[in-house]
Coordinates of N, CA and C and ligand atoms in Angstrom, one line a residue:
M134 N 8.8 -30.8 -16.2 CA 8.3 -29.9 -15.2 C 9.3 -28.9 -15.0
P135 N 8.8 -27.7 -15.4 CA 9.9 -26.6 -15.1 C 10.1 -26.6 -14.0
D136 N 11.4 -26.1 -13.4 CA 11.4 -25.7 -12.1 C 11.0 -24.1 -11.6
L137 N 11.0 -24.2 -10.2 CA 10.5 -22.9 -9.8 C 10.8 -21.1 -10.7
K138 N 12.3 -21.6 -10.4 CA 13.0 -20.1 -11.0 C 12.4 -20.2 -12.6
T139 N 12.5 -21.2 -13.3 CA 12.2 -21.1 -14.7 C 10.5 -20.5 -14.8
K140 N 9.8 -21.1 -14.0 CA 8.3 -20.8 -13.9 C 7.9 -19.2 -13.6
L141 N 9.2 -18.9 -12.6 CA 9.1 -17.3 -12.3 C 9.4 -16.4 -13.5
R142 N 10.5 -16.8 -14.0 CA 11.3 -16.2 -15.3 C 10.2 -16.0 -16.6
H143 N 9.7 -17.0 -16.9 CA 8.3 -17.3 -17.9 C 7.5 -16.1 -17.4
L144 N 6.7 -16.3 -16.3 CA 6.0 -15.3 -15.6 C 5.9 -13.7 -15.7
L145 N 7.5 -13.7 -15.3 CA 7.8 -12.2 -15.3 C 7.9 -11.8 -17.1
E146 N 8.6 -12.3 -17.6 CA 8.6 -12.1 -19.2 C 7.2 -11.9 -19.9
R147 N 6.1 -12.7 -19.2 CA 4.9 -12.6 -19.8 C 4.3 -11.2 -19.5
V148 N 4.4 -10.8 -18.1 CA 3.4 -9.9 -17.6 C 4.5 -8.3 -18.0
G149 N 5.5 -8.4 -18.4 CA 6.2 -7.2 -18.5 C 6.6 -6.2 -17.7
P150 N 7.7 -5.4 -17.8 CA 8.0 -4.4 -16.8 C 7.0 -3.4 -16.4
E151 N 5.8 -3.1 -17.3 CA 4.9 -1.8 -16.9 C 4.1 -2.5 -15.7
N152 N 3.9 -3.5 -15.4 CA 3.2 -4.1 -14.4 C 3.9 -4.6 -13.0
I153 N 5.0 -4.4 -13.2 CA 6.0 -4.7 -11.9 C 6.3 -3.2 -11.2
W154 N 5.8 -3.2 -10.3 CA 6.3 -1.8 -9.4 C 7.4 -1.6 -8.7
R155 N 8.0 -2.8 -8.2 CA 9.3 -2.9 -7.2 C 10.0 -3.6 -7.8
P156 N 11.5 -3.8 -7.3 CA 12.3 -4.8 -7.6 C 12.0 -6.2 -7.4
I157 N 12.4 -7.1 -7.7 CA 12.0 -8.5 -7.7 C 13.5 -9.0 -7.5
V158 N 13.8 -9.9 -6.5 CA 14.8 -10.2 -6.1 C 15.1 -11.6 -6.0
D159 N 16.3 -12.3 -6.5 CA 16.4 -13.7 -6.2 C 16.8 -14.2 -4.9
K160 N 16.7 -15.2 -4.4 CA 16.8 -15.7 -3.0 C 18.0 -15.0 -2.5
D161 N 19.1 -14.8 -3.1 CA 20.4 -14.2 -2.7 C 20.3 -12.9 -2.5
G162 N 19.4 -12.0 -2.9 CA 19.3 -10.9 -3.0 C 19.6 -10.2 -4.4
S163 N 20.1 -10.7 -5.4 CA 20.7 -10.2 -6.7 C 19.3 -10.3 -7.5
L164 N 19.4 -8.9 -8.3 CA 18.3 -8.6 -9.2 C 17.8 -9.4 -10.1
L165 N 16.5 -9.8 -10.1 CA 15.7 -10.6 -11.5 C 15.2 -9.4 -12.3
V166 N 14.3 -8.5 -11.7 CA 13.9 -7.8 -12.6 C 13.6 -6.2 -12.0
D167 N 13.9 -5.3 -12.6 CA 13.6 -3.9 -11.6 C 12.3 -3.8 -11.7
G168 N 11.9 -2.6 -10.7 CA 10.4 -2.0 -10.6 C 10.6 -0.6 -11.4
H169 N 9.6 -0.3 -11.8 CA 9.3 1.4 -12.1 C 8.9 2.3 -11.1
E170 N 8.5 1.8 -10.1 CA 8.1 3.2 -9.0 C 9.4 3.5 -8.4
D171 N 9.3 5.0 -7.9 CA 10.0 5.7 -7.1 C 10.0 5.0 -5.8
M172 N 11.6 4.9 -5.4 CA 11.7 4.0 -4.2 C 11.4 5.0 -2.9
R173 N 11.4 6.0 -3.1 CA 11.1 7.0 -2.0 C 9.4 7.1 -1.7
D174 N 8.6 6.5 -2.5 CA 7.2 6.2 -2.0 C 7.3 4.8 -1.2
G175 N 6.9 5.0 -0.3 CA 7.1 3.4 0.4 C 8.5 3.1 0.6
S176 N 9.3 3.8 0.9 CA 11.2 3.5 1.2 C 10.9 2.4 2.1
P177 N 11.8 1.6 1.6 CA 12.2 0.2 2.8 C 12.7 1.2 4.1
D178 N 13.4 2.0 3.9 CA 13.8 2.8 5.2 C 13.0 3.2 6.1
D179 N 11.9 3.8 5.6 CA 10.5 4.3 6.4 C 10.0 2.9 6.9
L180 N 9.8 1.9 6.4 CA 9.2 0.8 6.8 C 9.9 0.1 8.1
A181 N 11.4 0.4 7.9 CA 12.2 -0.6 9.0 C 12.3 0.3 10.2
R182 N 11.5 1.4 10.0 CA 11.4 2.1 11.5 C 9.9 2.0 12.2
V183 N 9.5 1.2 11.7 CA 8.1 0.3 11.9 C 8.4 -0.9 12.8
D184 N 8.1 -1.3 14.1 CA 8.1 -2.3 15.0 C 7.2 -3.6 14.3
F185 N 7.4 -4.3 13.4 CA 6.7 -5.3 12.8 C 7.2 -6.8 13.7
S186 N 7.9 -6.8 14.5 CA 8.0 -8.1 15.2 C 6.9 -8.8 15.7
G187 N 6.9 -10.0 15.7 CA 5.8 -11.1 15.9 C 4.2 -10.4 15.4
K188 N 3.9 -9.4 14.5 CA 2.8 -9.1 14.2 C 2.1 -9.6 12.7
H189 N 0.9 -9.8 12.9 CA 0.2 -10.6 11.6 C -0.2 -9.2 10.8
V190 N 0.6 -9.2 9.5 CA 0.2 -7.8 8.9 C -0.7 -8.4 7.4
L191 N -1.5 -7.3 7.1 CA -1.9 -7.7 5.9 C -1.3 -6.4 4.8
D192 N -1.2 -7.0 3.5 CA -0.6 -6.0 2.5 C -1.8 -6.1 1.4
L193 N -2.5 -4.8 1.3 CA -3.1 -4.4 0.4 C -2.8 -4.0 -0.9
G194 N -3.2 -4.6 -2.0 CA -2.5 -4.0 -3.3 C -1.0 -4.2 -3.4
C195 N -0.7 -5.9 -3.0 CA 0.9 -6.3 -3.0 C 1.8 -6.5 -4.0
N196 N 0.8 -6.5 -5.4 CA 1.9 -6.5 -6.4 C 2.3 -7.7 -6.4
Y197 N 4.0 -7.7 -6.7 CA 4.8 -8.9 -6.6 C 5.3 -9.3 -5.2
G198 N 4.7 -8.5 -4.3 CA 4.8 -8.9 -2.8 C 6.2 -8.2 -2.2
Y199 N 6.6 -7.0 -2.9 CA 7.8 -6.4 -2.4 C 7.8 -6.2 -0.9
Y200 N 6.5 -5.7 -0.3 CA 6.4 -5.1 0.9 C 6.0 -6.3 2.1
S201 N 5.1 -7.2 1.2 CA 5.0 -8.5 1.9 C 6.3 -9.1 2.3
F202 N 7.3 -9.5 1.5 CA 8.2 -9.9 1.9 C 9.1 -9.2 2.6
L203 N 9.1 -7.7 2.6 CA 9.8 -6.9 3.4 C 9.6 -7.2 4.7
V204 N 8.3 -6.7 5.0 CA 7.9 -7.1 6.6 C 8.1 -8.0 7.2
K205 N 8.0 -9.2 6.4 CA 8.4 -10.6 6.8 C 9.8 -10.5 7.5
R206 N 10.7 -10.2 6.5 CA 12.0 -9.8 6.8 C 12.2 -9.0 8.0
L207 N 11.4 -8.1 8.2 CA 11.5 -7.3 9.2 C 11.1 -7.7 10.6
G208 N 10.5 -9.1 10.6 CA 10.2 -9.9 11.6 C 8.8 -10.2 11.9
A209 N 8.0 -9.7 11.2 CA 6.4 -10.2 11.0 C 6.2 -11.8 11.2
E210 N 5.5 -12.0 11.8 CA 5.1 -13.4 12.3 C 4.4 -14.1 10.9
S211 N 3.4 -13.1 10.4 CA 2.4 -13.8 9.3 C 2.1 -12.6 8.6
V212 N 2.2 -12.9 7.1 CA 1.9 -11.6 6.3 C 0.7 -12.2 5.3
V213 N -0.1 -11.7 5.1 CA -1.1 -12.0 4.1 C -1.3 -10.8 3.0
G214 N -0.9 -11.1 1.6 CA -0.8 -10.0 0.4 C -2.2 -10.5 0.0
V215 N -2.8 -9.1 -0.5 CA -3.7 -9.3 -1.7 C -3.6 -8.5 -2.8
D216 N -4.2 -9.2 -4.2 CA -4.0 -8.1 -5.1 C -5.4 -8.8 -6.1
I217 N -5.7 -7.9 -7.0 CA -6.9 -8.2 -7.9 C -6.0 -9.1 -8.8
D218 N -4.9 -8.6 -9.3 CA -4.1 -9.4 -10.5 C -3.4 -10.6 -9.9
A219 N -4.2 -11.8 -11.0 CA -3.9 -13.1 -10.4 C -2.5 -13.4 -11.0
E220 N -1.8 -12.8 -12.1 CA -0.2 -13.0 -12.4 C 0.4 -12.5 -11.2
A221 N 0.3 -11.6 -10.6 CA 1.0 -10.8 -9.6 C 1.0 -12.1 -8.5
I222 N -0.4 -12.4 -8.1 CA -0.4 -13.4 -7.1 C 0.5 -14.8 -7.2
A223 N 0.3 -15.3 -8.5 CA 1.0 -16.3 -8.9 C 2.4 -16.2 -8.9
G224 N 3.1 -15.0 -9.2 CA 4.5 -14.5 -8.7 C 4.6 -14.4 -7.3
C225 N 3.6 -14.2 -6.7 CA 4.2 -13.9 -5.3 C 4.3 -15.2 -4.3
R226 N 3.4 -16.2 -5.1 CA 3.4 -17.6 -4.5 C 4.8 -18.4 -4.9
L227 N 5.2 -17.9 -6.2 CA 6.5 -18.6 -6.4 C 7.6 -18.1 -5.7
L228 N 7.6 -16.9 -5.6 CA 8.7 -15.9 -4.7 C 8.7 -16.4 -3.4
A229 N 7.7 -16.7 -2.8 CA 7.4 -17.1 -1.2 C 8.2 -18.5 -1.3
D230 N 7.8 -19.6 -2.1 CA 8.3 -20.8 -2.4 C 9.9 -20.5 -2.8
L231 N 10.2 -19.8 -3.5 CA 11.8 -19.5 -3.6 C 12.6 -18.9 -2.5
Y232 N 11.8 -18.1 -1.4 CA 12.6 -17.5 -0.7 C 12.5 -18.6 0.9
G233 N 11.7 -19.7 0.5 CA 11.4 -20.6 1.6 C 10.6 -19.8 3.0
F234 N 9.8 -18.8 2.5 CA 9.1 -18.3 3.8 C 7.9 -18.8 3.9
T235 N 7.8 -19.1 5.3 CA 6.4 -19.6 5.8 C 5.6 -18.6 6.2
N236 N 4.3 -19.1 6.6 CA 3.4 -18.0 7.3 C 3.5 -16.8 6.2
V237 N 3.2 -16.8 4.9 CA 3.3 -15.5 4.1 C 2.2 -16.3 3.2
E238 N 0.9 -15.7 2.7 CA -0.1 -16.2 2.1 C -0.4 -15.3 1.3
F239 N -1.0 -15.5 -0.2 CA -1.5 -14.6 -1.1 C -2.8 -14.8 -1.6
L240 N -3.6 -13.7 -1.6 CA -4.6 -13.7 -2.0 C -5.3 -13.3 -3.5
I241 N -6.2 -13.6 -4.2 CA -6.5 -12.8 -5.3 C -7.5 -12.2 -5.0
S242 N -7.9 -11.0 -4.9 CA -9.0 -10.4 -4.5 C -9.3 -8.8 -4.8
D243 N -10.5 -8.2 -4.9 CA -10.5 -6.7 -4.9 C -10.5 -6.4 -3.1
I244 N -9.7 -5.2 -3.1 CA -9.5 -4.8 -1.7 C -10.7 -4.8 -0.9
I245 N -11.4 -4.3 -1.6 CA -12.5 -3.8 -0.8 C -13.6 -4.7 -0.1
N246 N -13.3 -6.0 -0.9 CA -14.1 -7.1 -0.5 C -13.3 -8.2 -0.2
I247 N -12.5 -8.2 0.9 CA -11.9 -9.4 0.7 C -12.3 -10.7 1.3
P248 N -12.4 -11.7 1.0 CA -13.3 -12.8 1.6 C -12.3 -13.4 2.8
L249 N -12.2 -12.3 3.9 CA -11.8 -12.8 5.3 C -12.2 -12.0 6.3
A250 N -12.5 -12.8 7.4 CA -12.9 -12.1 8.5 C -12.0 -11.9 9.7
T251 N -10.9 -11.9 9.2 CA -9.6 -12.0 10.2 C -9.2 -10.4 10.2
K252 N -8.7 -10.0 11.6 CA -8.3 -8.6 11.8 C -6.6 -8.8 12.0
F253 N -6.0 -8.0 11.5 CA -4.6 -8.0 11.6 C -3.9 -6.9 12.4
D254 N -2.6 -7.3 12.8 CA -2.0 -6.2 13.8 C -1.7 -5.0 13.1
C255 N -1.4 -5.2 11.7 CA -1.0 -4.0 11.1 C -1.8 -4.3 9.5
A256 N -2.7 -3.4 9.1 CA -3.2 -3.1 7.7 C -2.2 -2.1 6.8
M257 N -1.6 -2.6 5.5 CA -0.7 -1.7 5.0 C -1.6 -1.4 3.6
L258 N -1.3 -0.3 3.0 CA -1.6 0.0 1.4 C -0.5 1.0 1.1
V259 N 0.4 0.4 0.3 CA 1.7 1.3 -0.2 C 1.0 1.6 -1.6
N260 N 1.4 2.8 -2.1 CA 1.4 3.6 -3.2 C -0.1 2.8 -3.8
F261 N -1.2 3.1 -3.2 CA -2.1 2.6 -3.8 C -3.4 3.9 -4.0
I262 N -3.0 4.6 -3.2 CA -4.2 5.9 -3.4 C -3.4 6.7 -4.2
G263 N -4.2 7.0 -5.7 CA -3.6 7.8 -6.5 C -4.6 8.5 -7.0
K264 N -4.1 9.6 -8.3 CA -5.4 10.4 -8.8 C -6.6 9.8 -9.1
R265 N -6.8 8.6 -9.6 CA -7.9 8.0 -9.6 C -8.7 7.4 -8.7
S266 N -8.0 6.9 -7.8 CA -8.9 6.9 -6.6 C -9.3 7.8 -5.7
V267 N -8.5 8.9 -6.0 CA -8.7 10.3 -5.1 C -10.1 10.7 -5.6
C268 N -10.3 10.9 -7.0 CA -11.4 11.4 -7.6 C -12.5 10.5 -7.5
K269 N -12.4 9.2 -7.5 CA -13.6 8.4 -7.1 C -14.0 8.1 -5.6
G270 N -13.2 8.7 -4.7 CA -13.3 8.8 -3.3 C -12.7 7.6 -2.8
I271 N -12.0 8.1 -1.9 CA -11.0 6.7 -1.1 C -11.7 6.3 0.4
V272 N -13.2 6.7 0.4 CA -13.6 6.2 1.8 C -13.6 4.7 2.1
P273 N -14.1 4.3 0.8 CA -14.5 2.6 0.7 C -12.9 2.2 1.2
I274 N -11.7 2.6 0.6 CA -10.1 1.9 0.9 C -9.9 2.3 2.5
L275 N -10.6 3.2 3.0 CA -10.0 3.7 4.2 C -10.8 2.7 5.2
E276 N -12.1 2.5 4.6 CA -13.1 1.3 5.7 C -12.2 0.2 5.8
T277 N -12.1 -0.2 4.2 CA -11.3 -1.6 4.2 C -10.0 -1.6 5.2
L278 N -9.2 -0.8 5.5 CA -8.1 -0.8 6.2 C -8.3 -0.9 7.8
R279 N -9.8 0.1 8.1 CA -10.2 -0.1 9.2 C -11.0 -1.5 10.0
R280 N -11.7 -1.9 8.7 CA -12.1 -3.2 9.0 C -11.3 -4.6 9.3
H281 N -10.2 -4.4 8.5 CA -9.1 -5.2 8.6 C -8.0 -5.4 9.8
S282 N -7.9 -3.8 10.6 CA -6.9 -4.0 11.5 C -7.4 -4.1 13.0
Q283 N -6.6 -4.7 13.8 CA -6.9 -4.3 15.1 C -5.6 -3.5 15.6
G284 N -4.9 -3.3 14.9 CA -3.9 -2.4 15.6 C -3.5 -1.0 14.9
E285 N -2.4 -1.5 13.8 CA -2.0 -0.1 13.2 C -2.4 -0.2 11.8
I286 N -2.4 0.9 11.2 CA -2.6 1.0 9.5 C -1.5 1.9 9.0
L287 N -1.0 1.5 8.0 CA 0.2 2.0 7.5 C 0.0 2.3 5.8
L288 N -0.2 3.7 5.6 CA -0.3 4.2 4.0 C 0.5 5.2 3.5
T289 N 0.5 5.0 2.4 CA 0.9 6.1 1.7 C 0.3 7.0 0.8
T290 N 0.5 8.3 0.9 CA -0.3 9.3 0.1 C 0.4 10.6 -0.2
R291 N -0.2 11.2 -1.1 CA 0.5 12.7 -1.2 C -0.4 13.5 -0.1
I292 N 0.3 14.8 0.4 CA -0.2 15.4 1.4 C -1.5 16.3 0.8
K293 N -1.4 16.6 -0.6 CA -2.2 17.2 -0.9 C -2.3 17.1 -2.7
Y294 N -3.6 17.5 -3.1 CA -3.6 17.3 -4.9 C -3.8 18.9 -5.1
N295 N -3.3 19.2 -5.8 CA -3.6 20.7 -6.6 C -5.1 20.2 -7.6
I296 N -6.0 20.5 -7.3 CA -7.1 20.0 -8.2 C -7.4 20.4 -9.5
S297 N -6.7 21.5 -10.0 CA -6.6 21.8 -11.6 C -5.5 21.4 -12.1
H298 N -4.1 20.7 -11.5 CA -3.5 20.2 -12.3 C -3.2 18.9 -12.3
N299 N -3.7 18.1 -11.2 CA -3.3 16.9 -10.9 C -4.6 16.0 -11.1
L300 N -5.8 16.6 -10.9 CA -7.2 16.0 -10.7 C -8.4 16.3 -11.8
E301 N -8.8 15.1 -12.3 CA -9.7 14.9 -13.4 C -10.9 15.0 -12.4
A302 N -11.2 16.2 -11.9 CA -12.5 16.2 -10.9 C -12.8 17.8 -10.6
S303 N -14.0 18.2 -10.3 CA -14.0 19.6 -10.3 C -14.0 19.8 -8.6
P304 N -13.7 20.8 -8.4 CA -13.5 21.3 -6.7 C -15.1 21.0 -6.5
K305 N -16.1 21.4 -6.8 CA -17.7 21.0 -6.5 C -17.6 19.3 -6.1
Q306 N -17.5 18.6 -7.3 CA -17.3 17.0 -7.0 C -16.3 16.6 -6.0
L307 N -15.3 17.1 -5.8 CA -14.3 16.6 -4.7 C -14.9 17.0 -3.2
C308 N -15.6 18.3 -3.5 CA -16.5 18.9 -2.2 C -17.8 17.5 -1.7
E309 N -18.4 17.4 -2.6 CA -19.2 16.6 -2.4 C -18.9 15.2 -1.8
I310 N -17.5 14.7 -2.1 CA -17.0 13.4 -1.8 C -16.2 13.6 -0.2
Y311 N -15.5 14.7 -0.4 CA -14.6 14.8 0.8 C -15.0 15.8 1.9
G312 N -16.2 17.1 1.5 CA -16.4 17.9 2.4 C -15.5 19.4 2.1
E313 N -16.1 20.5 2.3 CA -15.3 21.7 2.1 C -14.2 21.9 2.8
K314 N -14.2 21.5 4.2 CA -13.2 22.0 5.0 C -11.8 21.5 4.2
Y315 N -11.8 20.5 3.5 CA -10.7 19.8 3.1 C -10.2 20.4 1.4
I316 N -11.2 21.5 0.9 CA -10.7 22.0 -0.3 C -10.6 23.3 0.1
R317 N -9.1 23.5 -0.2 CA -8.7 25.1 -0.1 C -7.7 25.6 -0.9
A318 N -7.7 26.9 -1.5 CA -7.1 27.5 -2.5 C -6.8 26.9 -3.5
G319 N -7.8 25.8 -3.9 CA -7.5 25.0 -5.4 C -6.7 23.8 -5.4
N320 N -6.8 23.5 -3.7 CA -6.1 22.2 -3.2 C -7.1 21.1 -2.4
L321 N -6.9 19.6 -2.7 CA -7.5 19.0 -1.9 C -6.8 18.2 -0.8
Y322 N -6.9 18.7 0.5 CA -5.6 18.1 1.4 C -6.1 17.0 2.2
L323 N -5.6 16.0 1.5 CA -6.0 14.7 1.6 C -5.7 14.3 3.1
V324 N -4.4 14.2 3.5 CA -3.8 13.8 4.4 C -4.8 14.4 5.7
E325 N -5.1 15.6 5.7 CA -5.9 16.2 6.8 C -7.3 15.3 6.7
F326 N -7.9 14.9 5.6 CA -9.2 14.1 5.5 C -8.7 12.8 6.0
I327 N -7.8 12.0 5.7 CA -7.4 10.6 6.3 C -7.4 10.8 7.9
Q328 N -6.5 11.8 8.2 CA -6.2 12.0 9.8 C -7.6 12.1 10.4
D329 N -8.6 12.7 9.7 CA -10.0 13.1 10.6 C -10.7 11.6 10.6
F330 N -10.4 11.3 9.4 CA -11.1 9.8 9.3 C -11.0 8.9 10.3
F331 N -9.6 8.6 10.7 CA -9.4 8.0 11.7 C -9.3 8.2 13.0
Q332 N -9.5 9.7 13.5 CA -9.2 10.3 14.5 C -9.8 9.8 15.8
D333 N -10.8 9.1 15.7 CA -11.9 9.0 16.9 C -11.0 7.4 17.6
T334 N -10.2 6.9 16.8 CA -9.4 5.8 17.6 C -8.2 6.0 17.2
M335 N -7.5 6.6 16.6 CA -5.9 6.2 15.9 C -5.3 7.6 15.8
V336 N -4.1 7.6 16.0 CA -3.2 8.6 15.9 C -2.4 8.5 15.1
M337 N -2.0 9.9 14.1 CA -1.3 9.6 12.8 C 0.5 9.9 13.1
S338 N 1.1 9.5 12.5 CA 2.9 10.2 12.7 C 3.0 9.8 11.0
F339 N 4.4 10.6 10.8 CA 4.5 10.5 9.3 C 6.1 9.8 9.8
I340 N 6.2 8.7 8.8 CA 7.6 7.7 9.2 C 8.5 8.0 7.9
S341 N 7.9 9.0 6.9 CA 8.8 9.2 6.0 C 9.4 10.8 6.2
P342 N 10.6 11.3 5.4 CA 11.1 12.5 5.5 C 10.1 13.5 5.0
D343 N 10.3 14.4 5.2 CA 9.4 15.9 4.7 C 10.4 16.3 3.4
Y344 N 10.1 15.4 2.3 CA 10.9 15.6 1.1 C 10.6 17.1 0.2
Q345 N 11.8 17.8 -0.2 CA 11.7 19.1 -1.1 C 10.3 18.7 -1.9
D346 N 10.3 17.9 -2.6 CA 9.1 17.8 -3.5 C 8.2 17.3 -3.2
K347 N 7.2 18.1 -3.2 CA 5.8 17.8 -2.4 C 4.7 17.0 -3.2
T348 N 4.9 16.6 -4.4 CA 4.2 15.7 -5.1 C 4.7 14.1 -4.5
L349 N 5.7 14.2 -4.0 CA 5.9 12.6 -3.6 C 5.3 12.2 -2.5
K350 N 4.9 10.7 -2.2 CA 4.0 10.6 -1.2 C 4.7 10.2 0.0
R351 N 3.9 10.4 0.9 CA 4.7 10.4 2.3 C 4.0 8.8 3.0
T352 N 4.6 8.5 4.0 CA 4.2 7.0 4.5 C 3.6 7.8 6.0
L353 N 2.3 7.4 6.1 CA 1.6 7.6 7.5 C 1.6 6.2 8.2
L354 N 1.6 6.5 9.4 CA 1.5 5.1 10.5 C 0.5 5.8 11.7
F355 N -0.6 4.9 11.6 CA -1.7 5.1 12.4 C -1.6 3.9 13.7
T356 N -1.3 4.5 14.9 CA -1.7 3.6 15.9 C -2.7 3.9 16.6
P357 N -3.1 3.1 17.7 CA -4.2 3.4 18.5 C -4.2 4.2 19.5
S358 N -5.3 5.1 19.7 CA -5.1 6.4 20.6 C -5.3 5.3 22.0
S359 N -4.7 5.8 23.2 CA -4.9 5.0 24.0 C -6.3 5.4 24.7
G360 N -7.0 4.0 25.0 CA -8.1 3.9 25.4 C -9.1 3.2 24.3
S361 N -8.7 3.4 23.1 CA -9.5 2.9 22.1 C -9.4 1.5 22.0
S362 N -10.8 1.0 21.9 CA -10.9 -0.6 22.0 C -11.5 -1.0 20.5
Y363 N -11.4 -2.5 19.8 CA -11.5 -2.9 18.9 C -12.6 -3.8 18.8
Ligands
SAM91 C1 0.6 1.1 -7.9 S1 0.7 -0.8 -7.6 C2 1.6 -0.7 -6.0 C3 1.6 -2.1 -5.6 C4 2.5 -1.9 -4.5 N1 1.6 -2.1 -3.1 C5 3.6 -1.4 -4.1 O1 4.0 -0.3 -3.6 O2 4.9 -1.7 -5.1 C6 -1.1 -1.0 -7.0 C7 -1.6 -2.6 -7.3 O3 -2.6 -2.7 -6.6 C8 -3.4 -3.8 -7.5 N2 -4.8 -3.5 -7.5 C9 -5.5 -2.4 -8.1 N3 -6.9 -2.3 -7.9 C10 -7.2 -3.1 -6.9 C11 -8.1 -3.7 -6.0 N4 -9.2 -3.0 -6.4 N5 -8.1 -4.7 -5.2 C12 -6.8 -5.3 -5.1 N6 -5.6 -4.9 -6.1 C13 -5.9 -4.0 -6.5 C14 -2.8 -3.8 -8.8 O4 -2.9 -4.7 -9.6 C15 -1.5 -3.4 -8.4 O5 -0.3 -4.7 -8.2

């Protein structure tokens, strides 16, 4: 019977680096496999500015659990990671055993249709919103976040997309999805749309720096506005 580390090594060799977004580390912190994503998107320093202590956190599109394990280390009481990729979830479960974490669970599911009625203190969506989902429309994704949070929502996104350079959709198509208010001078102002989507009950703040490179995603934290109830 192969041990935990051998099972993990076989799995990571099988899936290949293109499916691994963030570094995967051993119990002692040494690198097992590097991830291919720019770490300024959802920087651990940004998340360290959020108070996760004692919270129940949902990590949507968790991949190999980088953020699930990070928020657990930052003091979260429990974490549920969700991903549609069964191999990634198998990897997360092996890593949770390797790290000896309790109260960390992983679920194979489409984020739009999670078989959980639970609401969490914080629902997170790191590096999930991208060109493809923007063209399809992100409202179902935002509704998922709202449905599963009784407190905060953390997500990463670009401030705006230049429609002709970045998106395979016409201004007219995007207007039908988002409304003309958010389409100006050839750009789709996505953060404005997201802020307005949650504005009845939540207040937005940026927890990432204002990068020189405007194509980098920013980390947004929505917290309940005073007086809102769930
Ligand atoms: C770009 S990766 C980001 C992963 C992670 N949050 C991070 O920042 O490292 C997106 C992840 O979402 C997963 N995913 C894509 N569509 C999904 C869906 N509809 N439901 C659940 N997971 C999905 C992919 O399998 C992948 O692991």
